[in-house]
Tab-separated table of C-alpha atoms and ligand atoms in Angstrom:
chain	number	residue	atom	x	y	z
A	1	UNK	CA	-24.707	17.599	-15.417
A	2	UNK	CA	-22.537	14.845	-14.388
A	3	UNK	CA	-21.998	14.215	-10.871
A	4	UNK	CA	-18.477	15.072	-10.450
A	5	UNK	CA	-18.932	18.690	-12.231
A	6	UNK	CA	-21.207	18.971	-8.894
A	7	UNK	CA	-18.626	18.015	-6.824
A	8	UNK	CA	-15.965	19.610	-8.235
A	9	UNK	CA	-16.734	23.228	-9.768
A	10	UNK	CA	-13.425	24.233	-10.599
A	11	UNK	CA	-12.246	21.871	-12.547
A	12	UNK	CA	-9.695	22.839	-15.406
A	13	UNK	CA	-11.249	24.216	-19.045
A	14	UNK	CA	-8.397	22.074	-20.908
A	15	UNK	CA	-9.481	18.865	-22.204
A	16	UNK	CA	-12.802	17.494	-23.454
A	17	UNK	CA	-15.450	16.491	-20.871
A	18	UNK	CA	-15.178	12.967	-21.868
A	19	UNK	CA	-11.604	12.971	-21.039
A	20	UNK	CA	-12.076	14.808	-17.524
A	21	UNK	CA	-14.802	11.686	-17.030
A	22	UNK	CA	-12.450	9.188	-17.532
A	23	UNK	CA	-9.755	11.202	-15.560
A	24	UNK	CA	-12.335	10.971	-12.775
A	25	UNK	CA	-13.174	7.415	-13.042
A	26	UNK	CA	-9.607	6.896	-12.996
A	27	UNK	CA	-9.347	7.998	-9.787
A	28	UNK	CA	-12.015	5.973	-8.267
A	29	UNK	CA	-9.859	2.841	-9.662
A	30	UNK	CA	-7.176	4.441	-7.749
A	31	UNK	CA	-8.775	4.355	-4.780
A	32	UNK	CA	-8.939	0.661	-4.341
A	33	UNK	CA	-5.105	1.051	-3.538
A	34	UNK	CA	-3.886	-0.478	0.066
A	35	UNK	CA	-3.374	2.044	2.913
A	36	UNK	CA	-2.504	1.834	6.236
A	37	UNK	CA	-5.430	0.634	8.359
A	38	UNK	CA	-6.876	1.318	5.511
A	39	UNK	CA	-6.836	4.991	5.992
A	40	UNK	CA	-6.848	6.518	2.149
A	41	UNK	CA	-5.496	9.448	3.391
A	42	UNK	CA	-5.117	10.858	-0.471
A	43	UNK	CA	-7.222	13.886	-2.134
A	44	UNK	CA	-6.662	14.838	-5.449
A	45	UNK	CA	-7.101	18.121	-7.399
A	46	UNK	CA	-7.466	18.388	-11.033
A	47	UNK	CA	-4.825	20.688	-12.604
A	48	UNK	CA	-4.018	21.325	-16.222
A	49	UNK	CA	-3.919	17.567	-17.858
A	50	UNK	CA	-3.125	16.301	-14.771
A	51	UNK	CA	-3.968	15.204	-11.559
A	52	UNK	CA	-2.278	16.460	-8.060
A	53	UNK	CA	-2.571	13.732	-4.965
A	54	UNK	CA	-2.226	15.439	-1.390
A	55	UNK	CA	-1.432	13.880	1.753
A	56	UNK	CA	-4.914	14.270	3.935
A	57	UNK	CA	-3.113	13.980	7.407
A	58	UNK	CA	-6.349	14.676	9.339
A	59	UNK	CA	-7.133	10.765	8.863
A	60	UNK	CA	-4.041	9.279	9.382
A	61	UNK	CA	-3.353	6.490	12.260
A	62	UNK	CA	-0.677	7.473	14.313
A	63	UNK	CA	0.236	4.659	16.759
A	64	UNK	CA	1.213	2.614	14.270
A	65	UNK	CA	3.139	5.082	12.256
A	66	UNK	CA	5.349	6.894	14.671
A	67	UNK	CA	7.514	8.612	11.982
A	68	UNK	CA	5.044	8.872	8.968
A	69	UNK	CA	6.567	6.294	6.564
A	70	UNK	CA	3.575	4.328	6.263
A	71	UNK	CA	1.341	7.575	5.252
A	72	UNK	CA	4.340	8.232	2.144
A	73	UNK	CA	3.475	4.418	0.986
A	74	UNK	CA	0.338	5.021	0.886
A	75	UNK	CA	0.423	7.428	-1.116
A	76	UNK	CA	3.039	6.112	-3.594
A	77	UNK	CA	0.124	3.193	-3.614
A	78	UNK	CA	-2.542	5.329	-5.148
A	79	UNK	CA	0.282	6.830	-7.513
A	80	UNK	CA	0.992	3.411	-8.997
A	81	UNK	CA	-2.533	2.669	-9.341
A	82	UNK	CA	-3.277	6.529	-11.122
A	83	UNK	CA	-0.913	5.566	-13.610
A	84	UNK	CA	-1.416	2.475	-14.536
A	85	UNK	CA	-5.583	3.582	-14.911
A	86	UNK	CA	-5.344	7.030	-16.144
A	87	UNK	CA	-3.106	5.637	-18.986
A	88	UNK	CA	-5.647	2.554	-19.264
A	89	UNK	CA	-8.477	4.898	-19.134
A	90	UNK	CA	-7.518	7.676	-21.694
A	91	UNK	CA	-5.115	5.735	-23.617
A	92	UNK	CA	-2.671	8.446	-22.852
A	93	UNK	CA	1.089	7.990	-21.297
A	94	UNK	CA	1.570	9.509	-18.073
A	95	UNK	CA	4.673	11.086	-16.039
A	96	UNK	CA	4.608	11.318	-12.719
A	97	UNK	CA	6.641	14.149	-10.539
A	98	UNK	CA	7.461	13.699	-6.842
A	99	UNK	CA	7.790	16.716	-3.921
A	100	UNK	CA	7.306	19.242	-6.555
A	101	UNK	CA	7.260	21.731	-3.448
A	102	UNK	CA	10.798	20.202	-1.685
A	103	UNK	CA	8.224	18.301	0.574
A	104	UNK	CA	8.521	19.136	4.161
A	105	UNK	CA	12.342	20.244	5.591
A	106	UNK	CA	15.262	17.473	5.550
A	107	UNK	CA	14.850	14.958	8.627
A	108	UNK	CA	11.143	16.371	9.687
A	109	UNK	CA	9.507	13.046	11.198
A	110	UNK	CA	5.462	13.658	12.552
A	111	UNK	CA	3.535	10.748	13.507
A	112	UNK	CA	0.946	9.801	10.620
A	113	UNK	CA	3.149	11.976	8.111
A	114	UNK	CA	1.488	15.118	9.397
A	115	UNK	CA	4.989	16.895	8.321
A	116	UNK	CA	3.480	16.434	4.947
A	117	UNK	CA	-0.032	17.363	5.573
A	118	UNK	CA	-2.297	19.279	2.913
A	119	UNK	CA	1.250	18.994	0.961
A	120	UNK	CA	1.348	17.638	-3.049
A	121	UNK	CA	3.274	14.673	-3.143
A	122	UNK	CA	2.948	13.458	-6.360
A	123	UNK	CA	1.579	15.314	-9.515
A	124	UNK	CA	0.350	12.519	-12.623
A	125	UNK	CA	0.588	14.395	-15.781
A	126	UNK	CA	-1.222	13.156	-19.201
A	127	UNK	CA	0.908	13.416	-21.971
A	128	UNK	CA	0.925	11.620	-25.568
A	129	UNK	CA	-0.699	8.687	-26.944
A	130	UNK	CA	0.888	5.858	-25.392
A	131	UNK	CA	2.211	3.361	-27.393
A	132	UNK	CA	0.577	0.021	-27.714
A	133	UNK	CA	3.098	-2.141	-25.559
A	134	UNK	CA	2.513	0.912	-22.465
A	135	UNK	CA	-1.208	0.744	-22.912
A	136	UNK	CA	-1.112	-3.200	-22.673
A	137	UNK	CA	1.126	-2.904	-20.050
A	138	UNK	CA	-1.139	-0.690	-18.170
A	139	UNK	CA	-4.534	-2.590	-19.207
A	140	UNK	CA	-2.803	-5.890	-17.650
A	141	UNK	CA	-2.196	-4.510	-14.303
A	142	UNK	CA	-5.044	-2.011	-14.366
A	143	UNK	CA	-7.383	-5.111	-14.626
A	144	UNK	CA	-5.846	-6.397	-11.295
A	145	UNK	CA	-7.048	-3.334	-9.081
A	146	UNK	CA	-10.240	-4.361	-8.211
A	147	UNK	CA	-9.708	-8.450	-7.188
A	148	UNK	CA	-6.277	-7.789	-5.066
A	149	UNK	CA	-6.540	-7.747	-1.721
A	150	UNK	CA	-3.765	-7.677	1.630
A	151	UNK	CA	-3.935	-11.573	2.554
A	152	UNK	CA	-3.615	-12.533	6.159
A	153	UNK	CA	-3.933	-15.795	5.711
A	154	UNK	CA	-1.781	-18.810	5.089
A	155	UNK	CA	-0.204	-19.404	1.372
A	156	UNK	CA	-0.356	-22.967	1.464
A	157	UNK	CA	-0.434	-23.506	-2.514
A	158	UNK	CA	3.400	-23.079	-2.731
A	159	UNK	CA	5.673	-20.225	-2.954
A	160	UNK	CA	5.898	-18.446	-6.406
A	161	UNK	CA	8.095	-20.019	-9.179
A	162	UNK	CA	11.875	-18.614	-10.328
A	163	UNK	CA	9.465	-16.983	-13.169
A	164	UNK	CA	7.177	-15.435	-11.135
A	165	UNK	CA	9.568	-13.982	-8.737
A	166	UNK	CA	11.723	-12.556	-12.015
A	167	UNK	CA	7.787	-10.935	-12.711
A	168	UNK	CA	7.248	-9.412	-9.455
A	169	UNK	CA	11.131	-8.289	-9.084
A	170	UNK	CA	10.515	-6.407	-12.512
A	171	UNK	CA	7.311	-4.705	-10.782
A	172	UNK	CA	9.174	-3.559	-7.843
A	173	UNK	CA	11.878	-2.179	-9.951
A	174	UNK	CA	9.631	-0.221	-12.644
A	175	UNK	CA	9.488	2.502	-9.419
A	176	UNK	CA	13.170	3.794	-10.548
A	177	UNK	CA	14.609	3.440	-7.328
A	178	UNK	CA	13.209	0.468	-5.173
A	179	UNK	CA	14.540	-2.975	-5.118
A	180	UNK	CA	12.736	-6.537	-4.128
A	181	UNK	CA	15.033	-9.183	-3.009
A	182	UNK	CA	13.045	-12.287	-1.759
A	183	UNK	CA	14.748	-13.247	1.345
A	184	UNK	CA	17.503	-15.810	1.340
A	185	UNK	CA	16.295	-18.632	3.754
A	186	UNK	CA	19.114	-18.092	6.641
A	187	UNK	CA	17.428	-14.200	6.856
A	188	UNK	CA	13.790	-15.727	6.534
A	189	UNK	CA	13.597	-16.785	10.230
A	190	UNK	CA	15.714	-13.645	11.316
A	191	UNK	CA	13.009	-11.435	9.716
A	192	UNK	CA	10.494	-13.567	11.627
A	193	UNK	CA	11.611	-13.336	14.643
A	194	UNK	CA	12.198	-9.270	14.496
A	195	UNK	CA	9.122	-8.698	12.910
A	196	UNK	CA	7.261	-11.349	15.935
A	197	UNK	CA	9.035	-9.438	18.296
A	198	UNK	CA	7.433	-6.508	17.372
A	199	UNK	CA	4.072	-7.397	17.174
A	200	UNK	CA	4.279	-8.419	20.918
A	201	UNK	CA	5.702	-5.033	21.629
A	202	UNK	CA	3.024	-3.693	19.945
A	203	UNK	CA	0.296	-5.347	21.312
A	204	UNK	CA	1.333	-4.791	25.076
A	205	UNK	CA	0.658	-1.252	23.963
A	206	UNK	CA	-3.025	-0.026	25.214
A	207	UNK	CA	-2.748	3.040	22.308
A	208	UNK	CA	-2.085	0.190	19.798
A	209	UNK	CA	-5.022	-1.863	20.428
A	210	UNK	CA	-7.205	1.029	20.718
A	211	UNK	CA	-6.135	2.496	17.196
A	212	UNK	CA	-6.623	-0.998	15.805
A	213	UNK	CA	-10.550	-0.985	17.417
A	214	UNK	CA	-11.378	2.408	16.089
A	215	UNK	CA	-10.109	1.658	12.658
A	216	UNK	CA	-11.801	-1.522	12.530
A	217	UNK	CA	-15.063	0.530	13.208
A	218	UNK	CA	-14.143	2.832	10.110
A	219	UNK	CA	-14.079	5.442	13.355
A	220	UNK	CA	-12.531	7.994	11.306
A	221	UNK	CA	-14.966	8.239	8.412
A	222	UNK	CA	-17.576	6.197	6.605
A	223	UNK	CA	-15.650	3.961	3.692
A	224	UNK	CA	-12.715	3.410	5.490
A	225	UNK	CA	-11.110	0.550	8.160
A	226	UNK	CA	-11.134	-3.123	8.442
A	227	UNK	CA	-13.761	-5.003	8.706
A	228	UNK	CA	-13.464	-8.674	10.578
A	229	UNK	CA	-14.035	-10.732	7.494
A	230	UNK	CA	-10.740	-8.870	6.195
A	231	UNK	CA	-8.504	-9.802	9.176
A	232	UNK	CA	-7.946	-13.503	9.319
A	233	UNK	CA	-6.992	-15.514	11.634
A	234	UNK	CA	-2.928	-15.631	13.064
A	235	UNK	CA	-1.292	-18.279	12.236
A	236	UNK	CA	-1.683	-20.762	15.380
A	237	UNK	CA	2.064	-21.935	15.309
A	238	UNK	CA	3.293	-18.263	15.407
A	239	UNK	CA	6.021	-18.412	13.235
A	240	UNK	CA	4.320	-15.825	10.542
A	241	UNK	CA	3.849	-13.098	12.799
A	242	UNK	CA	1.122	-11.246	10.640
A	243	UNK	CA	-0.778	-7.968	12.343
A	244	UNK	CA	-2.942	-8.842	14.854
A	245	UNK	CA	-6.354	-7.342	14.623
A	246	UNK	CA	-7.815	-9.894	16.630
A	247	UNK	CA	-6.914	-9.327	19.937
A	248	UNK	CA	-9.405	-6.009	20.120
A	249	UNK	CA	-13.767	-6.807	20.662
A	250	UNK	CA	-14.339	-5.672	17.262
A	251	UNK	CA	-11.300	-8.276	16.155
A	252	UNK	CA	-12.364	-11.176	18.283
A	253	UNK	CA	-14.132	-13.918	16.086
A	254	UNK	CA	-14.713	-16.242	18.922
A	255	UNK	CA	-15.071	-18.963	16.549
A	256	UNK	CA	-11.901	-21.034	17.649
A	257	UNK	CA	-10.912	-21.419	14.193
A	258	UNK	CA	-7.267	-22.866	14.323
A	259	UNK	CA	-4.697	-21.821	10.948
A	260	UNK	CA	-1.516	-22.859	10.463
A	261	UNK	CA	0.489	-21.159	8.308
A	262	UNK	CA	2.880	-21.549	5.044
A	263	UNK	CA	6.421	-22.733	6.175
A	264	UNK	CA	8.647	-21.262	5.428
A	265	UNK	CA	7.123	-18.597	4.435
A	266	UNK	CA	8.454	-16.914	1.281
A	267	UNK	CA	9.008	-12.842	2.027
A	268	UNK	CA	10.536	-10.535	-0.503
A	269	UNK	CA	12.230	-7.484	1.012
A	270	UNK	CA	11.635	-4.179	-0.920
A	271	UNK	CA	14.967	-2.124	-0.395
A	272	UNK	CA	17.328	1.376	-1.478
A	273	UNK	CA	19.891	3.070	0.045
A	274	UNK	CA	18.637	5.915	2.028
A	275	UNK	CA	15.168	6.674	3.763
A	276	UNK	CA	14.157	9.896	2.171
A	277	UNK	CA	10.690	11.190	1.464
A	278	UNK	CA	10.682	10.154	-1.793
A	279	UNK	CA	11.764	6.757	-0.355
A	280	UNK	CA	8.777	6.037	1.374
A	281	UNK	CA	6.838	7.082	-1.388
A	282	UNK	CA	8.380	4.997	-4.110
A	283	UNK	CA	8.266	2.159	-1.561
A	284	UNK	CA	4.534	2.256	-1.324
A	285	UNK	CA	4.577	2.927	-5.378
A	286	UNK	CA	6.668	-0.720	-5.260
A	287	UNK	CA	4.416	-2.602	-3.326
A	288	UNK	CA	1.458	-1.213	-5.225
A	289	UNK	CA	3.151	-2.597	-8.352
A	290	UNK	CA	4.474	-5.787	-6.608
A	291	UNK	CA	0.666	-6.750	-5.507
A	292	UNK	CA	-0.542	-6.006	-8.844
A	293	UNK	CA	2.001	-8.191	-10.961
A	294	UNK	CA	1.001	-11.048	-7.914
A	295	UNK	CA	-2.441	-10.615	-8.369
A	296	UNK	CA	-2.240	-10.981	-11.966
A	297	UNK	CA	0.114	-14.552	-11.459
A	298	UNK	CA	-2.270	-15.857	-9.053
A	299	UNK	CA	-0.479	-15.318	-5.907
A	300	UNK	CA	-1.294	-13.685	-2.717
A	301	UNK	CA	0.516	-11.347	-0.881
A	302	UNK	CA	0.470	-10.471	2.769
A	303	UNK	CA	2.905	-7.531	4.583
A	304	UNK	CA	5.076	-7.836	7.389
A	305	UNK	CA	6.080	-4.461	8.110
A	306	UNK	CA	5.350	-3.943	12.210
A	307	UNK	CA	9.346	-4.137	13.083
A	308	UNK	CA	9.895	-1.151	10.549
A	309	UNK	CA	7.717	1.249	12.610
A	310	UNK	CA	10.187	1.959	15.753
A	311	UNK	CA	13.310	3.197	14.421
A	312	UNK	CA	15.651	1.161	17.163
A	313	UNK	CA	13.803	-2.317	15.856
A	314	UNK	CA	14.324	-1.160	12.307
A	315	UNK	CA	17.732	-0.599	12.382
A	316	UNK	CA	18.178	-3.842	13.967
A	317	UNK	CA	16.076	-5.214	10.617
A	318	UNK	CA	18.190	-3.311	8.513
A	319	UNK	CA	21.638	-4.581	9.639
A	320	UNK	CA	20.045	-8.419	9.470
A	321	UNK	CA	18.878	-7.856	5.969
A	322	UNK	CA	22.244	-6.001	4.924
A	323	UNK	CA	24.357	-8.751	5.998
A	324	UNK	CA	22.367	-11.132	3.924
A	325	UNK	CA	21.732	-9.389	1.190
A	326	UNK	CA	25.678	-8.514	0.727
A	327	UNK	CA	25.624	-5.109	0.900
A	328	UNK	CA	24.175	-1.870	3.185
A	329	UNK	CA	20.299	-1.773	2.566
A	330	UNK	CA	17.349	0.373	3.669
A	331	UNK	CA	14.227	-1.900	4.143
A	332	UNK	CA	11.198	-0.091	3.071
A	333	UNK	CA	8.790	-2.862	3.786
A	334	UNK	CA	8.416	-7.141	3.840
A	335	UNK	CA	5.827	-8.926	1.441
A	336	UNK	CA	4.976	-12.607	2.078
A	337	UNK	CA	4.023	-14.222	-1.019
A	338	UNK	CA	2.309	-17.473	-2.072
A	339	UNK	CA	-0.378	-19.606	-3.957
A	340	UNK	CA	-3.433	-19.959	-2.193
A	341	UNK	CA	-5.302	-22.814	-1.441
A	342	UNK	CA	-8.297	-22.676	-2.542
A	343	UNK	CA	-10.672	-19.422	-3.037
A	344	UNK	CA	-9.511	-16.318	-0.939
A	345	UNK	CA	-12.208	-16.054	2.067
A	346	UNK	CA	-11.550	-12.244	3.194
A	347	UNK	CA	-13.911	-9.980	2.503
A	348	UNK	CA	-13.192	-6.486	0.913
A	349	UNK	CA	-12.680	-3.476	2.314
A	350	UNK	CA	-14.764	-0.257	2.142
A	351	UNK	CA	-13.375	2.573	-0.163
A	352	UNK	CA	-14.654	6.197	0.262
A	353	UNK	CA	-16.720	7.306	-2.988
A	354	UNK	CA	-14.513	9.995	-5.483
A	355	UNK	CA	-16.407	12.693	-4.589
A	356	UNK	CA	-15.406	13.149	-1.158
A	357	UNK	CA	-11.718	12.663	-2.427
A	358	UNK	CA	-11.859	15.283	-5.112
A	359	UNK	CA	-10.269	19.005	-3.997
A	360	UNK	CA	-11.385	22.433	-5.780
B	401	LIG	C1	2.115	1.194	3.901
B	401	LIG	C2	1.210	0.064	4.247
B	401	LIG	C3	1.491	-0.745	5.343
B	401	LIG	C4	0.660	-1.818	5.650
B	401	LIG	N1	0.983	-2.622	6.698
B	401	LIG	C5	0.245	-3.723	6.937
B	401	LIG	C6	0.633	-4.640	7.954
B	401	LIG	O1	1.649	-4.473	8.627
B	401	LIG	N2	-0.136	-5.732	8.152
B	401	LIG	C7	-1.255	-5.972	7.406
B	401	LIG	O2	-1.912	-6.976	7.616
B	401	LIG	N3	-1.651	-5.113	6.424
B	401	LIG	C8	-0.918	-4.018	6.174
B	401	LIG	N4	-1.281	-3.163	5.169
B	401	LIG	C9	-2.474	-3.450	4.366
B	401	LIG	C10	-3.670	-2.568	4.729
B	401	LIG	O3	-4.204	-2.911	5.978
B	401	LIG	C11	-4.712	-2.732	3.610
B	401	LIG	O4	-4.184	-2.230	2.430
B	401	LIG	C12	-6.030	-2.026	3.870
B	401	LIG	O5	-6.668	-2.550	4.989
B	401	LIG	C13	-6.971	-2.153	2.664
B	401	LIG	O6	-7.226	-3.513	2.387
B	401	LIG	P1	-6.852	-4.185	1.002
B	401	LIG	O7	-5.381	-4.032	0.798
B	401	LIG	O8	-7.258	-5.622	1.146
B	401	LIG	O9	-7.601	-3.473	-0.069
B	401	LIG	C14	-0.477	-2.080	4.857
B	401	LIG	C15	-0.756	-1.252	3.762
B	401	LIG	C16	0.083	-0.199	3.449
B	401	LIG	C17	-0.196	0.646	2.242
């Protein structure tokens, strides 16, 4: 008996059992998708020819993610990454439905998206064959799961070329509904500043820190957190204001090490026009597809979200980037993108195995 028949008894009758094993491994490629703190708060159930991924709200952090936006992206992460493997896995084209339940009532914020918890948020049917130029598509990106990484250190090799940006503006937009606009350079330094402004807030906050030291020690389960090797160093001129694990025990290298960043950085701003559920999720679906397509080019990519958690401090972020951008915008999040110099020197993060993931 294969080891995911153990761990999952009720698995659907449709299908062959080689195509619920590649279903399966599917979703353990899936898993190397980013989360918050690295939280993987996804399960997934096997229905039908399909695959249903609830929010697991029991593992979310909730200091940094006062209104739950960050637990939706992570979740739209894992869908992009389902896909893009169940389609390279079975050869089959997927479609994906959002909230088939509603999702939780209009305007219902909770901390760590518990207004969502134990809810489906995203159901990833199999359908057809898919046609050659889908399942190249979805081989291409598919192969970039495993190498690509958050980077939170500088991107000294150059920002990306007019082609590349063209590549990873195409990625953002396959989601339907999100937008990536890389920052014009009057708004560059105004993002900066908000998003450094922030970060101080945030880490004059005793809860902060604290959340920051427990997920670095995977406190919530085994396979999940930040380890040091995976949190840099910050950037000792302080104009790219990137999280700051390092001001926690667990954070502290002690080395002295002294980085100086990429200037000016180059940030693309992933965008819409409202800040629904469905939002948030195709947001994190964006990113997910943006860091792909910029792993596959070469480049790294870093996020600079911290002054999108409050909702007074985004709203300040959201006027700054509509004026700019030439028309009314809801950020969803802030990449920073580059060439490396050099080979990356984070280490990777843990992942929890499948079978803890899986639901009956
Ligand atoms: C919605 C979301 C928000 C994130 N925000 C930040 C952030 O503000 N700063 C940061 O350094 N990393 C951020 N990350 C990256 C996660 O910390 C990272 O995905 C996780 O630790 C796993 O590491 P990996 O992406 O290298 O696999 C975010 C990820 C997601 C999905």
């Amino acid at each position: 008996m294969k080891w995911w028949a153990i761990g999952a008894p009720h698995l659907t009758s449709e299908g062959s059992m080689l195509e619920r094993d590649r279903i399966v491994s599917a979703l353990e490629d899936a898993s190397s998708a980013p989360s918050i703190h690295n939280s993987q708060p996804w399960r997934f159930r096997l229905v039908g020819s399909g695959v249903e991924v609830v929010l697991d709200a029991s593992v979310t952090p909730r200091t940094v993610d006062p209104v739950g936006r960050w637990a939706l992206a992570s979740i739209g992460a894992v869908v992009a990454n389902l896909e893009l493997a169940l389609t390279a896995r079975t050869g089959r084209a997927i479609t994906t439905a959002y909230l088939p339940d509603g999702g939780a009532p209009a305007g219902e914020t909770r901390a760590g998206g518990a207004a969502h918890d134990g809810r489906v948020l995203a159901v990833v049917t199999l359908g057809e064959v898919a046609t050659t130029t889908a399942a190249m598509h979805a081989a291409r990106l598919a192969g970039a799961m495993e190498e690509r990484r958050t980077t939170r250190g500088p991107l000294l090799g150059g920002p990306p070329t007019d082609e590349e940006w063209a590549e990873i503006r195409a990625a953002v937009a396959f989601s339907g509904e999100i937008l990536g606009a890389p920052a014009p350079s009057a708004l560059v330094p105004q993002l900066l500043a908000l998003t450094a402004r922030s970060e101080t807030e945030r880490q004059d906050s005793g809860a902060y820190l604290e959340e920051i030291q427990a997920w670095m020690a995977g406190a919530a389960r085994a396979g999940t957190g930040i380890p040091r090797g995976a949190v840099g160093t910050p950037d000792a001129d302080g104009r790219v204001p990137v999280r700051d694990f390092t001001q926690t025990p667990l954070g502290s290298s002690g080395d002295g090490d002294v980085v100086v960043f990429e200037d000016p950085p180059a940030l693309l701003v992933l965008h819409s026009g409202s800040d629904t559920p469905r939002d948030q999720l195709l947001a994190g679906y964006a990113m997910q597809r943006a860091m792909l397509e910029a792993t596959v080019l070469g480049l790294g990519v870093g996020v600079l979200g911290q002054a999108l958690e409050e909702p007074a401090s985004r709203a300040e972020f959201d006027a700054v980037a509509s004026t700019a951008l030439g028309g009314a915008v809801v950020v969803h999040q802030v990449l920073r993108l580059g060439h490396p110099l050099g080979a990356p020197t984070h280490v990777p993060t843990p992942r929890r195995p499948v079978a803890e993931l899986l639901l009956g």
